[in-house]
mmCIF file of C-alpha atoms in Angstrom:
data_model
loop_
_atom_site.group_PDB
_atom_site.id
_atom_site.type_symbol
_atom_site.label_atom_id
_atom_site.label_comp_id
_atom_site.label_asym_id
_atom_site.label_seq_id
_atom_site.Cartn_x
_atom_site.Cartn_y
_atom_site.Cartn_z
ATOM 1 C CA MET A 26 7.312 20.857 11.793
ATOM 2 C CA GLY A 27 5.758 22.901 14.621
ATOM 3 C CA LYS A 28 2.131 24.033 14.631
ATOM 4 C CA LEU A 29 -0.458 22.240 12.526
ATOM 5 C CA THR A 30 -0.736 23.480 8.977
ATOM 6 C CA ASP A 31 -4.209 24.036 7.565
ATOM 7 C CA ALA A 32 -4.756 20.906 5.444
ATOM 8 C CA ILE A 33 -3.122 18.562 7.937
ATOM 9 C CA LYS A 34 -5.167 20.010 10.801
ATOM 10 C CA HIS A 35 -8.429 19.365 8.963
ATOM 11 C CA LEU A 36 -7.365 15.892 7.791
ATOM 12 C CA ILE A 37 -6.524 14.901 11.372
ATOM 13 C CA ILE A 38 -9.841 16.286 12.664
ATOM 14 C CA ILE A 39 -11.825 14.342 10.047
ATOM 15 C CA ASN A 40 -9.904 11.127 10.750
ATOM 16 C CA VAL A 41 -10.417 11.442 14.498
ATOM 17 C CA ILE A 42 -14.144 12.139 14.087
ATOM 18 C CA MET A 43 -14.563 9.216 11.660
ATOM 19 C CA TYR A 44 -12.877 6.902 14.159
ATOM 20 C CA PHE A 45 -14.479 7.941 17.447
ATOM 21 C CA ALA A 46 -17.950 9.204 16.428
ATOM 22 C CA PRO A 47 -19.236 5.802 15.207
ATOM 23 C CA GLN A 48 -18.098 4.249 18.490
ATOM 24 C CA PHE A 49 -20.018 6.785 20.572
ATOM 25 C CA LEU A 50 -23.075 6.498 18.301
ATOM 26 C CA ASN A 51 -22.814 2.688 18.106
ATOM 27 C CA LEU A 52 -22.599 2.768 14.307
ATOM 28 C CA ASP A 53 -20.640 0.470 12.022
ATOM 29 C CA LEU A 54 -19.681 2.346 8.850
ATOM 30 C CA THR A 55 -17.334 -0.343 7.545
ATOM 31 C CA ASN A 56 -19.656 -1.625 4.824
ATOM 32 C CA ILE A 57 -20.183 1.914 3.537
ATOM 33 C CA PHE A 58 -16.756 3.549 3.771
ATOM 34 C CA ALA A 59 -14.080 0.806 3.932
ATOM 35 C CA LEU A 60 -12.600 -0.346 0.608
ATOM 36 C CA HIS A 61 -14.141 -3.660 -0.442
ATOM 37 C CA TYR A 62 -13.217 -6.066 -3.225
ATOM 38 C CA PRO A 63 -15.002 -4.898 -6.431
ATOM 39 C CA GLN A 64 -17.162 -8.036 -6.725
ATOM 40 C CA ASN A 65 -18.292 -7.770 -3.105
ATOM 41 C CA GLU A 66 -21.858 -6.531 -2.650
ATOM 42 C CA HIS A 67 -20.656 -3.731 -0.367
ATOM 43 C CA PHE A 68 -18.186 -2.255 -2.865
ATOM 44 C CA GLY A 69 -18.600 1.376 -3.929
ATOM 45 C CA VAL A 70 -16.323 3.547 -6.061
ATOM 46 C CA TRP A 71 -16.368 6.269 -3.389
ATOM 47 C CA GLN A 72 -14.547 3.888 -1.061
ATOM 48 C CA TYR A 73 -11.259 4.691 -2.812
ATOM 49 C CA VAL A 74 -11.519 8.042 -1.018
ATOM 50 C CA THR A 75 -13.460 7.204 2.137
ATOM 51 C CA HIS A 76 -11.284 4.248 3.190
ATOM 52 C CA THR A 77 -8.487 6.737 3.924
ATOM 53 C CA PHE A 78 -10.597 8.121 6.799
ATOM 54 C CA MET A 79 -11.273 4.725 8.379
ATOM 55 C CA HIS A 80 -8.934 3.009 10.862
ATOM 56 C CA GLY A 81 -8.808 -0.419 12.429
ATOM 57 C CA GLY A 82 -7.664 0.603 15.892
ATOM 58 C CA THR A 83 -6.470 3.475 18.057
ATOM 59 C CA MET A 84 -2.773 2.743 17.481
ATOM 60 C CA HIS A 85 -3.391 2.524 13.731
ATOM 61 C CA LEU A 86 -4.998 5.970 13.856
ATOM 62 C CA LEU A 87 -2.323 7.492 16.101
ATOM 63 C CA PHE A 88 0.574 6.194 14.015
ATOM 64 C CA ASN A 89 -0.906 7.476 10.758
ATOM 65 C CA MET A 90 -1.836 10.865 12.185
ATOM 66 C CA TYR A 91 1.584 11.291 13.759
ATOM 67 C CA ALA A 92 3.289 10.424 10.465
ATOM 68 C CA LEU A 93 0.935 12.761 8.592
ATOM 69 C CA TRP A 94 1.901 15.615 10.924
ATOM 70 C CA ALA A 95 5.621 14.836 11.196
ATOM 71 C CA PHE A 96 6.356 14.287 7.507
ATOM 72 C CA GLY A 97 3.487 16.176 5.909
ATOM 73 C CA THR A 98 3.996 19.511 7.686
ATOM 74 C CA PRO A 99 7.191 20.545 5.862
ATOM 75 C CA LEU A 100 5.645 19.411 2.573
ATOM 76 C CA GLU A 101 2.500 21.500 3.034
ATOM 77 C CA GLN A 102 4.625 24.465 4.083
ATOM 78 C CA MET A 103 6.608 24.079 0.859
ATOM 79 C CA TRP A 104 3.780 23.193 -1.559
ATOM 80 C CA GLY A 105 0.865 25.071 -0.058
ATOM 81 C CA ARG A 106 -2.510 23.726 1.079
ATOM 82 C CA ASN A 107 -4.161 22.949 -2.270
ATOM 83 C CA LYS A 108 -1.150 21.214 -3.760
ATOM 84 C CA PHE A 109 -0.704 19.151 -0.605
ATOM 85 C CA ILE A 110 -4.370 18.090 -0.589
ATOM 86 C CA PHE A 111 -4.102 17.042 -4.243
ATOM 87 C CA PHE A 112 -0.992 15.018 -3.434
ATOM 88 C CA TYR A 113 -2.515 13.396 -0.339
ATOM 89 C CA PHE A 114 -5.660 12.162 -2.046
ATOM 90 C CA SER A 115 -3.805 11.144 -5.203
ATOM 91 C CA ALA A 116 -1.533 8.910 -3.118
ATOM 92 C CA GLY A 117 -4.474 7.554 -1.104
ATOM 93 C CA ILE A 118 -6.615 6.774 -4.160
ATOM 94 C CA GLY A 119 -3.627 5.364 -6.036
ATOM 95 C CA ALA A 120 -2.845 3.125 -3.069
ATOM 96 C CA GLY A 121 -6.395 1.786 -3.131
ATOM 97 C CA LEU A 122 -6.319 1.151 -6.882
ATOM 98 C CA ILE A 123 -2.997 -0.706 -6.810
ATOM 99 C CA TYR A 124 -4.142 -2.684 -3.757
ATOM 100 C CA THR A 125 -7.288 -3.687 -5.673
ATOM 101 C CA LEU A 126 -5.297 -4.699 -8.759
ATOM 102 C CA VAL A 127 -3.027 -6.962 -6.694
ATOM 103 C CA ASN A 128 -6.037 -8.485 -4.921
ATOM 104 C CA TYR A 129 -7.795 -9.005 -8.263
ATOM 105 C CA TYR A 130 -4.763 -10.856 -9.605
ATOM 106 C CA GLN A 131 -4.523 -13.043 -6.493
ATOM 107 C CA PHE A 132 -8.276 -13.673 -6.286
ATOM 108 C CA ASN A 133 -8.642 -14.661 -9.933
ATOM 109 C CA GLY A 134 -5.620 -16.938 -9.723
ATOM 110 C CA ILE A 135 -7.332 -18.962 -6.980
ATOM 111 C CA TYR A 136 -10.710 -18.697 -8.733
ATOM 112 C CA GLU A 137 -9.253 -20.305 -11.865
ATOM 113 C CA GLN A 138 -7.698 -23.098 -9.802
ATOM 114 C CA ILE A 139 -11.075 -23.869 -8.242
ATOM 115 C CA ALA A 140 -12.872 -23.684 -11.598
ATOM 116 C CA ALA A 141 -10.318 -26.094 -13.082
ATOM 117 C CA LEU A 142 -11.513 -28.675 -10.532
ATOM 118 C CA GLY A 143 -14.924 -28.614 -12.176
ATOM 119 C CA VAL A 144 -16.634 -26.305 -9.694
ATOM 120 C CA SER A 145 -19.331 -24.125 -11.282
ATOM 121 C CA PRO A 146 -19.479 -20.309 -10.863
ATOM 122 C CA SER A 147 -22.609 -20.611 -8.707
ATOM 123 C CA GLU A 148 -20.882 -23.139 -6.452
ATOM 124 C CA ILE A 149 -17.851 -20.875 -6.164
ATOM 125 C CA GLN A 150 -20.113 -17.984 -5.203
ATOM 126 C CA ASN A 151 -21.680 -20.203 -2.559
ATOM 127 C CA ILE A 152 -18.201 -20.871 -1.165
ATOM 128 C CA LEU A 153 -17.612 -17.133 -0.980
ATOM 129 C CA THR A 154 -20.985 -16.607 0.714
ATOM 130 C CA THR A 155 -20.810 -19.397 3.273
ATOM 131 C CA GLY A 156 -17.106 -20.129 3.590
ATOM 132 C CA GLN A 157 -17.942 -23.838 3.311
ATOM 133 C CA TYR A 158 -16.662 -26.249 0.646
ATOM 134 C CA ASN A 159 -16.292 -29.957 -0.061
ATOM 135 C CA GLU A 160 -12.682 -30.919 0.648
ATOM 136 C CA ASN A 161 -13.104 -34.104 -1.406
ATOM 137 C CA ILE A 162 -13.677 -31.975 -4.510
ATOM 138 C CA ILE A 163 -11.620 -28.901 -3.743
ATOM 139 C CA THR A 164 -8.137 -30.173 -3.047
ATOM 140 C CA LEU A 165 -6.513 -26.774 -2.545
ATOM 141 C CA SER A 166 -4.927 -26.123 0.839
ATOM 142 C CA ASN A 167 -6.950 -24.628 3.677
ATOM 143 C CA ARG A 168 -4.616 -21.633 3.617
ATOM 144 C CA THR A 169 -5.351 -20.999 -0.062
ATOM 145 C CA MET A 170 -9.100 -21.278 0.468
ATOM 146 C CA SER A 171 -8.905 -19.033 3.508
ATOM 147 C CA GLU A 172 -7.022 -16.449 1.450
ATOM 148 C CA PHE A 173 -9.648 -16.712 -1.302
ATOM 149 C CA TYR A 174 -12.435 -16.013 1.193
ATOM 150 C CA SER A 175 -10.476 -13.223 2.880
ATOM 151 C CA LEU A 176 -9.672 -11.415 -0.366
ATOM 152 C CA TYR A 177 -13.373 -11.260 -1.129
ATOM 153 C CA HIS A 178 -14.620 -10.245 2.312
ATOM 154 C CA THR A 179 -11.896 -8.279 4.110
ATOM 155 C CA PRO A 180 -12.066 -4.523 3.466
ATOM 156 C CA ALA A 181 -9.094 -2.172 3.621
ATOM 157 C CA VAL A 182 -9.031 0.838 5.919
ATOM 158 C CA GLY A 183 -6.548 3.525 6.836
ATOM 159 C CA ALA A 184 -4.599 6.528 5.648
ATOM 160 C CA SER A 185 -1.405 4.467 5.381
ATOM 161 C CA GLY A 186 -1.296 4.542 1.575
ATOM 162 C CA ALA A 187 -1.487 8.339 1.525
ATOM 163 C CA VAL A 188 1.029 8.511 4.385
ATOM 164 C CA TYR A 189 3.491 6.332 2.467
ATOM 165 C CA GLY A 190 3.195 8.734 -0.433
ATOM 166 C CA ILE A 191 4.061 11.541 1.978
ATOM 167 C CA LEU A 192 7.022 9.562 3.337
ATOM 168 C CA VAL A 193 8.441 9.123 -0.157
ATOM 169 C CA ALA A 194 7.933 12.794 -0.996
ATOM 170 C CA PHE A 195 9.635 13.745 2.272
ATOM 171 C CA GLY A 196 12.563 11.467 1.430
ATOM 172 C CA LEU A 197 12.943 12.988 -2.040
ATOM 173 C CA THR A 198 12.770 16.513 -0.662
ATOM 174 C CA PHE A 199 14.827 16.036 2.502
ATOM 175 C CA PRO A 200 17.031 13.011 1.722
ATOM 176 C CA ASN A 201 19.533 13.652 4.514
ATOM 177 C CA ALA A 202 17.000 14.204 7.308
ATOM 178 C CA LYS A 203 17.665 11.711 10.118
ATOM 179 C CA LEU A 204 14.827 9.357 11.089
ATOM 180 C CA ALA A 205 14.634 6.547 13.652
ATOM 181 C CA LEU A 206 12.360 3.597 14.378
ATOM 182 C CA ILE A 207 10.957 3.114 17.896
ATOM 183 C CA PHE A 208 12.406 -0.411 18.053
ATOM 184 C CA PHE A 209 15.657 0.661 16.332
ATOM 185 C CA PRO A 210 16.429 4.107 17.787
ATOM 186 C CA VAL A 211 19.497 4.757 15.639
ATOM 187 C CA PRO A 212 19.051 7.780 13.335
ATOM 188 C CA ILE A 213 19.112 6.841 9.635
ATOM 189 C CA ALA A 214 19.011 9.257 6.705
ATOM 190 C CA ALA A 215 15.602 9.418 5.025
ATOM 191 C CA LYS A 216 17.116 8.358 1.691
ATOM 192 C CA TYR A 217 17.975 4.986 3.290
ATOM 193 C CA PHE A 218 15.225 4.705 5.910
ATOM 194 C CA ILE A 219 12.228 5.109 3.589
ATOM 195 C CA PRO A 220 13.378 2.684 0.847
ATOM 196 C CA LEU A 221 14.044 0.161 3.642
ATOM 197 C CA MET A 222 10.451 0.523 4.865
ATOM 198 C CA ILE A 223 9.057 0.060 1.350
ATOM 199 C CA ALA A 224 11.319 -2.938 0.713
ATOM 200 C CA SER A 225 10.021 -4.479 3.952
ATOM 201 C CA ASP A 226 6.425 -4.024 2.773
ATOM 202 C CA LEU A 227 7.282 -5.619 -0.566
ATOM 203 C CA PHE A 228 8.927 -8.568 1.181
ATOM 204 C CA PHE A 229 6.024 -9.150 3.574
ATOM 205 C CA GLY A 230 3.462 -8.635 0.816
ATOM 206 C CA VAL A 231 5.065 -11.166 -1.519
ATOM 207 C CA THR A 232 6.043 -13.789 1.068
ATOM 208 C CA LYS A 233 2.914 -13.432 3.261
ATOM 209 C CA TYR A 234 5.059 -13.504 6.414
ATOM 210 C CA SER A 235 3.285 -10.380 7.615
ATOM 211 C CA ILE A 236 2.494 -10.076 11.305
ATOM 212 C CA GLY A 237 -1.092 -8.887 11.484
ATOM 213 C CA ASN A 238 -3.591 -8.009 8.809
ATOM 214 C CA ILE A 239 -1.625 -5.303 6.989
ATOM 215 C CA ALA A 240 -2.351 -4.142 3.439
ATOM 216 C CA HIS A 241 1.283 -4.030 2.325
ATOM 217 C CA PHE A 242 0.475 -3.438 -1.323
ATOM 218 C CA ALA A 243 -1.601 -0.390 -0.399
ATOM 219 C CA HIS A 244 1.543 1.003 1.242
ATOM 220 C CA ILE A 245 3.556 0.224 -1.871
ATOM 221 C CA GLY A 246 0.852 1.717 -4.099
ATOM 222 C CA GLY A 247 0.842 4.960 -2.146
ATOM 223 C CA ALA A 248 4.641 5.049 -2.267
ATOM 224 C CA ILE A 249 4.657 4.579 -6.057
ATOM 225 C CA ILE A 250 2.095 7.315 -6.727
ATOM 226 C CA GLY A 251 3.778 9.607 -4.216
ATOM 227 C CA PHE A 252 7.147 9.081 -5.862
ATOM 228 C CA ILE A 253 5.823 9.813 -9.355
ATOM 229 C CA ILE A 254 4.104 13.056 -8.340
ATOM 230 C CA ALA A 255 6.852 14.295 -6.023
ATOM 231 C CA TRP A 256 9.583 13.461 -8.562
ATOM 232 C CA TYR A 257 7.691 15.282 -11.321
ATOM 233 C CA TRP A 258 7.109 18.356 -9.166
ATOM 234 C CA LYS A 259 10.729 18.429 -8.026
ATOM 235 C CA LYS A 260 11.986 18.078 -11.578
ATOM 236 C CA ASN A 261 9.778 20.870 -12.880
ATOM 237 C CA GLN A 262 9.673 23.256 -9.929
ATOM 238 C CA PHE A 263 12.079 25.750 -11.474
ATOM 239 C CA LYS A 264 10.673 25.650 -15.016
ATOM 240 C CA THR A 265 8.812 28.764 -16.191
ATOM 241 C CA HIS A 266 6.555 29.343 -19.151
#
């Protein structure tokens, strides 16, 4: 670690500006830059990149930027600026794509349940627009209907997917480095610590026991893409042609 490397310095600066500038200028850029569900009117393909520069709160920003610096610095020093930037955005975009695929699967599952009750597409769209529905016709639980509405309307923000890719790459490269959680300050080797974090995201994502509105599958998506790229680079780093 140590001083800020070039790519990480500029990524942190952009993230900080994108978080604080709209607050000072009284602008809400969520509809433009946050990642929306593809059928939502605010969706744009560019959001797979721009959502990585948006954050939902100061602690969200600080945690991601700290992790980017702490785990990304040795990777950029090893790979170089351009390779690191390619890796970072590949993990971030991949996280967004996998997050969207999971949401699409969940959304369409509920959509089909509602349609099976005899509700027309226009009526379903009205439910998504207003959040109101006839409980005598739609017998699904309030939790299911709330999830249906949320999947459609709640955008994803944050660099967490890209950061999870960096965490996995760090673990592959420095498997015996000792890491510790704030609430569990016992050092654990990266090769155990990072899989435990990803397993926790998978558990909370599948069971929906998550505390807070966390995009667990974006974390998992970033981890998957990060693993694939980092594993490939590590496997082929000594090959010449």
